[in-house]
């Protein structure tokens, strides 16, 4: 993975989280109906995605990344995947198939991002120190 691709993984991660969160906020009633999830659950998903997206984009545009900030990002992705599994298990009987599928795909997506961010963590630190 070259330097530009490593930078792009942070931008992709942050942009995906922020975009998903904003869409969930904007379309909350429709998504709750489509996914057959309670409004507070959709609101939780939206809030978490926006917060995460802002943090990841802050890192993407920062020239002061450190190993703790990258580790926190990776850890947050792993925790979010666990949360996705918990939501799927909790609402398995009541949520729609499309809702369960989207939440499962989000969990898989963040695990893949965590893998690539962890794998390239040293380079992500070096990139921000290049002038």
mmCIF file of C-alpha atoms in Angstrom:
data_model
loop_
_atom_site.group_PDB
_atom_site.id
_atom_site.type_symbol
_atom_site.label_atom_id
_atom_site.label_comp_id
_atom_site.label_asym_id
_atom_site.label_seq_id
_atom_site.Cartn_x
_atom_site.Cartn_y
_atom_site.Cartn_z
ATOM 1 C CA UNK A 1 0.000 0.000 0.000
ATOM 2 C CA UNK A 2 1.600 3.288 -1.030
ATOM 3 C CA UNK A 3 1.549 6.492 1.017
ATOM 4 C CA UNK A 4 -1.479 7.966 -0.769
ATOM 5 C CA UNK A 5 -3.513 4.807 -0.151
ATOM 6 C CA UNK A 6 -2.592 4.910 3.519
ATOM 7 C CA UNK A 7 -3.749 8.497 3.744
ATOM 8 C CA UNK A 8 -6.917 7.545 1.925
ATOM 9 C CA UNK A 9 -7.803 4.851 4.478
ATOM 10 C CA UNK A 10 -8.146 7.547 7.159
ATOM 11 C CA UNK A 11 -10.163 9.778 4.838
ATOM 12 C CA UNK A 12 -12.349 6.841 3.803
ATOM 13 C CA UNK A 13 -12.900 5.822 7.416
ATOM 14 C CA UNK A 14 -13.828 9.305 8.580
ATOM 15 C CA UNK A 15 -15.906 10.185 5.538
ATOM 16 C CA UNK A 16 -17.846 6.925 5.738
ATOM 17 C CA UNK A 17 -18.620 7.402 9.431
ATOM 18 C CA UNK A 18 -19.619 11.036 9.082
ATOM 19 C CA UNK A 19 -21.701 10.424 5.956
ATOM 20 C CA UNK A 20 -23.498 7.440 7.463
ATOM 21 C CA UNK A 21 -24.185 9.342 10.668
ATOM 22 C CA UNK A 22 -25.551 12.390 8.873
ATOM 23 C CA UNK A 23 -27.742 10.239 6.630
ATOM 24 C CA UNK A 24 -29.081 8.369 9.645
ATOM 25 C CA UNK A 25 -29.949 11.683 11.310
ATOM 26 C CA UNK A 26 -31.572 13.092 8.175
ATOM 27 C CA UNK A 27 -33.510 9.925 7.372
ATOM 28 C CA UNK A 28 -34.054 8.709 10.933
ATOM 29 C CA UNK A 29 -37.795 8.006 10.675
ATOM 30 C CA UNK A 30 -37.474 6.286 7.310
ATOM 31 C CA UNK A 31 -34.475 4.191 8.441
ATOM 32 C CA UNK A 32 -36.213 3.210 11.689
ATOM 33 C CA UNK A 33 -39.191 2.020 9.652
ATOM 34 C CA UNK A 34 -37.071 0.281 6.996
ATOM 35 C CA UNK A 35 -34.807 -1.431 9.549
ATOM 36 C CA UNK A 36 -37.716 -1.959 11.986
ATOM 37 C CA UNK A 37 -35.586 -0.588 14.806
ATOM 38 C CA UNK A 38 -36.661 1.789 17.574
ATOM 39 C CA UNK A 39 -35.946 5.482 16.981
ATOM 40 C CA UNK A 40 -33.510 5.669 19.940
ATOM 41 C CA UNK A 41 -31.431 2.864 18.426
ATOM 42 C CA UNK A 42 -31.214 4.645 15.071
ATOM 43 C CA UNK A 43 -30.365 7.867 16.925
ATOM 44 C CA UNK A 44 -27.591 6.007 18.793
ATOM 45 C CA UNK A 45 -26.215 4.645 15.506
ATOM 46 C CA UNK A 46 -26.282 8.132 13.978
ATOM 47 C CA UNK A 47 -24.614 9.792 16.964
ATOM 48 C CA UNK A 48 -21.860 7.193 17.201
ATOM 49 C CA UNK A 49 -21.139 7.403 13.468
ATOM 50 C CA UNK A 50 -20.929 11.211 13.476
ATOM 51 C CA UNK A 51 -18.642 11.279 16.526
ATOM 52 C CA UNK A 52 -16.419 8.588 15.087
ATOM 53 C CA UNK A 53 -16.355 10.223 11.648
ATOM 54 C CA UNK A 54 -15.306 13.560 13.093
ATOM 55 C CA UNK A 55 -12.494 11.914 15.072
ATOM 56 C CA UNK A 56 -11.241 9.907 12.085
ATOM 57 C CA UNK A 57 -11.318 12.927 9.762
ATOM 58 C CA UNK A 58 -9.529 15.004 12.384
ATOM 59 C CA UNK A 59 -6.782 12.384 12.341
ATOM 60 C CA UNK A 60 -6.803 12.244 8.547
ATOM 61 C CA UNK A 61 -6.162 15.983 8.258
ATOM 62 C CA UNK A 62 -3.844 16.221 11.248
ATOM 63 C CA UNK A 63 -0.094 16.502 11.021
ATOM 64 C CA UNK A 64 0.212 15.571 14.699
ATOM 65 C CA UNK A 65 -0.880 11.936 14.753
ATOM 66 C CA UNK A 66 0.664 9.701 17.377
ATOM 67 C CA UNK A 67 0.524 5.979 18.022
ATOM 68 C CA UNK A 68 -2.117 6.409 20.735
ATOM 69 C CA UNK A 69 -4.461 8.247 18.355
ATOM 70 C CA UNK A 70 -4.148 5.530 15.699
ATOM 71 C CA UNK A 71 -4.575 2.806 18.330
ATOM 72 C CA UNK A 72 -7.694 4.555 19.630
ATOM 73 C CA UNK A 73 -9.121 4.654 16.101
ATOM 74 C CA UNK A 74 -8.461 0.943 15.573
ATOM 75 C CA UNK A 75 -9.880 0.097 19.004
ATOM 76 C CA UNK A 76 -12.994 2.156 18.290
ATOM 77 C CA UNK A 77 -13.505 0.234 15.041
ATOM 78 C CA UNK A 78 -13.215 -3.095 16.850
ATOM 79 C CA UNK A 79 -15.582 -1.971 19.602
ATOM 80 C CA UNK A 80 -18.051 -0.722 16.996
ATOM 81 C CA UNK A 81 -17.990 -4.117 15.268
ATOM 82 C CA UNK A 82 -18.857 -5.733 18.616
ATOM 83 C CA UNK A 83 -21.674 -3.194 19.077
ATOM 84 C CA UNK A 84 -22.977 -4.087 15.601
ATOM 85 C CA UNK A 85 -23.026 -7.777 16.555
ATOM 86 C CA UNK A 86 -24.822 -6.932 19.814
ATOM 87 C CA UNK A 87 -27.449 -4.888 17.958
ATOM 88 C CA UNK A 88 -28.007 -7.685 15.444
ATOM 89 C CA UNK A 89 -28.384 -10.260 18.223
ATOM 90 C CA UNK A 90 -30.650 -8.022 20.302
ATOM 91 C CA UNK A 91 -32.991 -7.172 17.428
ATOM 92 C CA UNK A 92 -32.685 -10.426 15.485
ATOM 93 C CA UNK A 93 -36.348 -11.351 15.991
ATOM 94 C CA UNK A 94 -37.799 -7.913 15.270
ATOM 95 C CA UNK A 95 -35.515 -6.048 12.854
ATOM 96 C CA UNK A 96 -35.960 -6.360 9.107
ATOM 97 C CA UNK A 97 -33.601 -8.472 7.050
ATOM 98 C CA UNK A 98 -32.309 -5.350 5.303
ATOM 99 C CA UNK A 99 -31.666 -3.686 8.667
ATOM 100 C CA UNK A 100 -29.777 -6.700 9.976
ATOM 101 C CA UNK A 101 -27.820 -6.948 6.717
ATOM 102 C CA UNK A 102 -26.778 -3.283 6.765
ATOM 103 C CA UNK A 103 -25.663 -3.467 10.387
ATOM 104 C CA UNK A 104 -23.727 -6.679 9.670
ATOM 105 C CA UNK A 105 -22.056 -5.036 6.664
ATOM 106 C CA UNK A 106 -21.130 -2.020 8.779
ATOM 107 C CA UNK A 107 -19.494 -4.335 11.313
ATOM 108 C CA UNK A 108 -17.524 -6.087 8.578
ATOM 109 C CA UNK A 109 -16.544 -2.747 7.019
ATOM 110 C CA UNK A 110 -15.130 -1.363 10.271
ATOM 111 C CA UNK A 111 -13.182 -4.565 10.963
ATOM 112 C CA UNK A 112 -11.584 -4.307 7.508
ATOM 113 C CA UNK A 113 -10.735 -0.653 8.187
ATOM 114 C CA UNK A 114 -9.267 -1.565 11.586
ATOM 115 C CA UNK A 115 -7.097 -4.206 9.916
ATOM 116 C CA UNK A 116 -5.699 -1.801 7.322
ATOM 117 C CA UNK A 117 -5.219 1.017 9.831
ATOM 118 C CA UNK A 118 -3.387 -1.282 12.229
ATOM 119 C CA UNK A 119 -1.308 -2.810 9.453
ATOM 120 C CA UNK A 120 -0.217 0.640 8.233
ATOM 121 C CA UNK A 121 -0.037 2.399 11.621
ATOM 122 C CA UNK A 122 3.701 3.127 11.402
ATOM 123 C CA UNK A 123 3.382 4.632 7.942
ATOM 124 C CA UNK A 124 0.373 6.693 9.038
ATOM 125 C CA UNK A 125 2.593 8.193 11.732
ATOM 126 C CA UNK A 126 5.447 8.845 9.301
ATOM 127 C CA UNK A 127 3.177 10.479 6.735
ATOM 128 C CA UNK A 128 2.139 13.255 9.076
ATOM 129 C CA UNK A 129 5.759 14.147 9.807
ATOM 130 C CA UNK A 130 6.656 14.673 6.134
ATOM 131 C CA UNK A 131 6.979 18.374 5.254
#
